[in-house]
mmCIF file of C-alpha atoms in Angstrom:
data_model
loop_
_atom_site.group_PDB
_atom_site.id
_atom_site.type_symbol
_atom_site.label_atom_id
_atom_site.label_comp_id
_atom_site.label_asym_id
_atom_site.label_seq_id
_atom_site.Cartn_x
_atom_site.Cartn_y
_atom_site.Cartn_z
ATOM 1 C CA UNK A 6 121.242 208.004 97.132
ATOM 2 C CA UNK A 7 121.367 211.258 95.401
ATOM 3 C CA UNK A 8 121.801 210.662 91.587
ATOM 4 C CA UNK A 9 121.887 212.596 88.609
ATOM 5 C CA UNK A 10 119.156 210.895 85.817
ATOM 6 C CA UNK A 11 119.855 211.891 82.637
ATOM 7 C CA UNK A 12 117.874 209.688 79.630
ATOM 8 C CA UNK A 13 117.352 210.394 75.942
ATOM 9 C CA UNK A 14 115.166 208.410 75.974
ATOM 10 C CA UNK A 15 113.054 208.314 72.047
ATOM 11 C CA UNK A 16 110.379 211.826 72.599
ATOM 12 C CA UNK A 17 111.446 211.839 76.627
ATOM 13 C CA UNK A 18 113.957 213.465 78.310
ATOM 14 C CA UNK A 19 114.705 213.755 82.301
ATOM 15 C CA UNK A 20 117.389 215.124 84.257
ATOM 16 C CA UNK A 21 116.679 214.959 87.963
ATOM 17 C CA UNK A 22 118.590 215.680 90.716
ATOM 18 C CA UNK A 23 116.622 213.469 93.687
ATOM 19 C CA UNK A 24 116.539 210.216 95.073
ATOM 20 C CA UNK A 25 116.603 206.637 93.260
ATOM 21 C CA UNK A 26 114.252 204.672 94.809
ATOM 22 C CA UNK A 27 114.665 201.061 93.647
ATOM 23 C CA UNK A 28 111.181 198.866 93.828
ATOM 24 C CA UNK A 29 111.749 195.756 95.613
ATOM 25 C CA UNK A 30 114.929 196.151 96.417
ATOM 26 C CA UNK A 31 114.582 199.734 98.759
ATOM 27 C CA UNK A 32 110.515 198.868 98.791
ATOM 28 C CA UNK A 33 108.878 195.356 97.798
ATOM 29 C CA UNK A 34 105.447 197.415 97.125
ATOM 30 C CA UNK A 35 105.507 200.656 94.015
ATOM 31 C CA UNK A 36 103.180 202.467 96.270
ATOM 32 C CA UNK A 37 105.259 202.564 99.151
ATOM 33 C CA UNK A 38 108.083 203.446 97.307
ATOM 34 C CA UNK A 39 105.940 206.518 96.353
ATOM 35 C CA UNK A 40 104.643 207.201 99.891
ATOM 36 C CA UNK A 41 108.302 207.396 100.872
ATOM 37 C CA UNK A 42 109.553 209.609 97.736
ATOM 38 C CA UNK A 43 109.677 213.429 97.359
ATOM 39 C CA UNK A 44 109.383 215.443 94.575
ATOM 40 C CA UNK A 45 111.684 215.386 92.192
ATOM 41 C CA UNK A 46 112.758 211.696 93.026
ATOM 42 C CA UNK A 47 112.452 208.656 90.367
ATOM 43 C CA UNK A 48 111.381 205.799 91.501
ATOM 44 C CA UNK A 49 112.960 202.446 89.477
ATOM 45 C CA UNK A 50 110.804 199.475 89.343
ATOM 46 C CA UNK A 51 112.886 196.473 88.353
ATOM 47 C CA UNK A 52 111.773 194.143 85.541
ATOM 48 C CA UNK A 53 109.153 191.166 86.643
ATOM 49 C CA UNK A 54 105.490 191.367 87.228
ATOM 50 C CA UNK A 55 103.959 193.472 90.203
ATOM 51 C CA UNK A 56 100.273 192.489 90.929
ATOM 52 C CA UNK A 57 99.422 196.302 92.391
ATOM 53 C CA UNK A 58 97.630 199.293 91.582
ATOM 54 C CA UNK A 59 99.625 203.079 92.810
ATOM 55 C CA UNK A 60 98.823 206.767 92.543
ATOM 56 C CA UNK A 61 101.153 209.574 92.446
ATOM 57 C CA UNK A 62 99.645 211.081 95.196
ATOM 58 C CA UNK A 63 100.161 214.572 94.121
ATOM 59 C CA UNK A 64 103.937 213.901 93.409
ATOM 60 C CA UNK A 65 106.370 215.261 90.660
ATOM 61 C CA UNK A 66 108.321 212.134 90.713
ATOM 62 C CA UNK A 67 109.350 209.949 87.426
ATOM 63 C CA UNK A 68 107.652 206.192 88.101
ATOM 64 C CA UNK A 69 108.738 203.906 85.708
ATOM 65 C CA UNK A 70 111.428 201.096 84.536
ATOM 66 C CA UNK A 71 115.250 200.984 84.016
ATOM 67 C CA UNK A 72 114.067 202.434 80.713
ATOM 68 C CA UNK A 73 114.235 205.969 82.505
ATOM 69 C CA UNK A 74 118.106 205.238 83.503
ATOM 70 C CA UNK A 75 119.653 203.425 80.011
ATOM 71 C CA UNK A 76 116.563 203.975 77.057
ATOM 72 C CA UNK A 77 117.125 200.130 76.596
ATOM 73 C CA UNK A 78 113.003 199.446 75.177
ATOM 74 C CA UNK A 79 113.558 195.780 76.356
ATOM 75 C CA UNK A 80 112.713 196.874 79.889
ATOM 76 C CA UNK A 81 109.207 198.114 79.129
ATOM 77 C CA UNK A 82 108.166 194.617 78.149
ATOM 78 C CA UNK A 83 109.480 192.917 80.935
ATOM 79 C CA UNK A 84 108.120 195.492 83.579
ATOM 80 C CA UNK A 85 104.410 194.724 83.745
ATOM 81 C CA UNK A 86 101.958 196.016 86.423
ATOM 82 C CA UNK A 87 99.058 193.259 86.180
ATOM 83 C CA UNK A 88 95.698 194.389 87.326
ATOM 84 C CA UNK A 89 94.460 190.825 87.241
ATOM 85 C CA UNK A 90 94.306 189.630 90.585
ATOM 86 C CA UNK A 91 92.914 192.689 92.477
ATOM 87 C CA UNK A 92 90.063 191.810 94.931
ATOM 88 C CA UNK A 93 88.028 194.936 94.819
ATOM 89 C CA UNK A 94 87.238 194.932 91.023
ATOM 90 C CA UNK A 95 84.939 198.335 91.129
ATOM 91 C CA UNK A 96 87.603 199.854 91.637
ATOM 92 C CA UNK A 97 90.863 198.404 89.217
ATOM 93 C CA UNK A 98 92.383 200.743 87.157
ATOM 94 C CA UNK A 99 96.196 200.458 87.604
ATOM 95 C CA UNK A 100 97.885 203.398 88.313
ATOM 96 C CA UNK A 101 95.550 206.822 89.586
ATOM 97 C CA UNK A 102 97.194 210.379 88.581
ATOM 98 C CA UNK A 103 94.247 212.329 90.423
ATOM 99 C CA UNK A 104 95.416 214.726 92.834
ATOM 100 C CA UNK A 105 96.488 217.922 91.070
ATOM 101 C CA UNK A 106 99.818 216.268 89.241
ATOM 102 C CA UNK A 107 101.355 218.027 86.502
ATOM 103 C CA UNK A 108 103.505 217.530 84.107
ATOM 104 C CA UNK A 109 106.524 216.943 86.116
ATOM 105 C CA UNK A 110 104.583 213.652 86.764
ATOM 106 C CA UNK A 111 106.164 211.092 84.824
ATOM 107 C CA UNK A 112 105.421 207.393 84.231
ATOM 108 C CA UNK A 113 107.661 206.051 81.807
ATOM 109 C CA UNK A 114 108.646 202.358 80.177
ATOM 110 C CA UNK A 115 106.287 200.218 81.990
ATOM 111 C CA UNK A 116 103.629 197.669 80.699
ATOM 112 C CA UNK A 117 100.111 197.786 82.341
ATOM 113 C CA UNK A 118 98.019 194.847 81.418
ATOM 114 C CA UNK A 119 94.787 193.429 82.385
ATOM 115 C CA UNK A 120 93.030 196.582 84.518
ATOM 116 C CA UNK A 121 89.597 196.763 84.644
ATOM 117 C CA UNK A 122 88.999 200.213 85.415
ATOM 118 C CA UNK A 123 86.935 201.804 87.910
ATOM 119 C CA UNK A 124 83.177 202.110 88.523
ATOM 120 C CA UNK A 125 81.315 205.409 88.808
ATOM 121 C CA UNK A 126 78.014 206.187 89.865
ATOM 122 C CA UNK A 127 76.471 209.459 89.942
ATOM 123 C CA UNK A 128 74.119 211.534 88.253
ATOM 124 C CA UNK A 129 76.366 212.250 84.893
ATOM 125 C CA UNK A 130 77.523 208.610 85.166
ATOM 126 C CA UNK A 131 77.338 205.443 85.434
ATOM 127 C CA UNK A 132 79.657 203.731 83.852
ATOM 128 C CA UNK A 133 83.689 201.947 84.350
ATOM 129 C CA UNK A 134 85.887 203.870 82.844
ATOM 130 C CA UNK A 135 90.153 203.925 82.921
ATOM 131 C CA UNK A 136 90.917 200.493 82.490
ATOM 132 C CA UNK A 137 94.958 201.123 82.524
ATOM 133 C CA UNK A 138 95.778 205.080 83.565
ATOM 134 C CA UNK A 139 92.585 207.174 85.109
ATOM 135 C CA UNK A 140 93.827 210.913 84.562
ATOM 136 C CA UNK A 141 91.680 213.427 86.256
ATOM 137 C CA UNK A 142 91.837 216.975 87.363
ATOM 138 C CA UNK A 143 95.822 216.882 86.598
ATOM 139 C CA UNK A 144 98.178 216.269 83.822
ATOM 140 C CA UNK A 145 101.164 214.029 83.427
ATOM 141 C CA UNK A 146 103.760 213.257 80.994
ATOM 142 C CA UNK A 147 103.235 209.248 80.235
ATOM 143 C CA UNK A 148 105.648 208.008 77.334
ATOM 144 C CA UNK A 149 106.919 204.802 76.146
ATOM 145 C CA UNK A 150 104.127 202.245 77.575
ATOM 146 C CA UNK A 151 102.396 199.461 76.962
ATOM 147 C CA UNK A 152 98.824 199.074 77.577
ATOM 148 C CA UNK A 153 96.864 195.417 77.047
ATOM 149 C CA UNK A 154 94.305 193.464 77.790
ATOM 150 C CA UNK A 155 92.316 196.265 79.622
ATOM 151 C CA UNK A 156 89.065 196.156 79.923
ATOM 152 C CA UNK A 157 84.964 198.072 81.268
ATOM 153 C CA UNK A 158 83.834 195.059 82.240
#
C-alpha cells in the first residue's frame, strides 16, 4: 500500500511517501489504525461519524479525511469525531497530541464536535481544559477543521 500523497490542499501541503491506512475499511477503530501506522504514513478516515477519542502517540503521521488525498472541503463536514458518548467524561477531549509530536504531525479535514475536555487536578490546576485538541509538550500542524459544540463542563 505504498502511495505517493500529494494535496494542495488551501494553506496545507503533503507529499508522503508511506502507507495509506484506510479507517474502517483496513481498521474499524482511528486509534488502531494509528497503533498499526509508522511514521510517515497517512491514515484516511472515511466520511461518517466515529464515536472515539485517539492520540498520535508520538507519530509523524497525517490523520485526517479524504480531504488530505483530493482538497474536496465537503469531506471535512461529513467526517466528524463525536465526543458525545464517551463513558469516562474526566477525561474527553477528542484527539491527544502529547507525546513529543512535531510538526510532521498532521491532522487535517476532520470535524470534532461535542468533547468535553479533560479534568486536571494539581497544585497549578484545577480545572477541564481541551475540549476538542489537548496540545501539550509537542507541536503539530492542524489545518482545515471544524471544531463545535465543545465544552469545560
Amino acid at each position: 500500500k505504498t502511495q505517493v500523497v500529494t494535496n494542495q490542499a488551501k494553506d496545507f501541503q503533503k507529499t508522503t511517501e508511506g502507507a495509506i491506512i484506510y479507517v474502517p475499511t483496513d481498521y474499524p477503530k482511528i486509534q488502531d489504525a494509528i497503533d498499526a501506522s509508522a511514521d510517515g504514513d497517512t491514515v484516511i478516515i472515511e466520511e461518517g461519524t466515529y464515536d472515539q477519542q485517539f492520540r498520535f502517540n508520538g507519530k509523524a503521521i497525517a490523520v485526517g479525511s479524504r480531504f488530505l488525498l483530493d482538497s474536496d472541503t465537503t469531506h471535512i463536514s461529513k467526517t466528524i469525531i463525536d465526543g458525545s458518548t464517551y463513558s469516562a467524561q474526566d477525561t474527553a477531549t477528542i484527539v491527544y497530541i502529547a507525546d513529543g509530536e512535531d510538526y510532521t504531525t498532521v491532522l487535517c479535514g476532520l470535524t470534532l464536535q461535542n468533547g468535553h475536555g479533560t479534568y486536571y487536578e494539581g497544585t497549578e490546576i484545577n480545572q477541564r481544559l481541551a475540549c476538542g485538541i489537548e496540545i501539550y509538550g509537542s507541536v503539530a500542524t492542524t489545518k482545515n477543521k471544524i471544531i463545535k459544540f465543545c465544552s469545560n463542563r
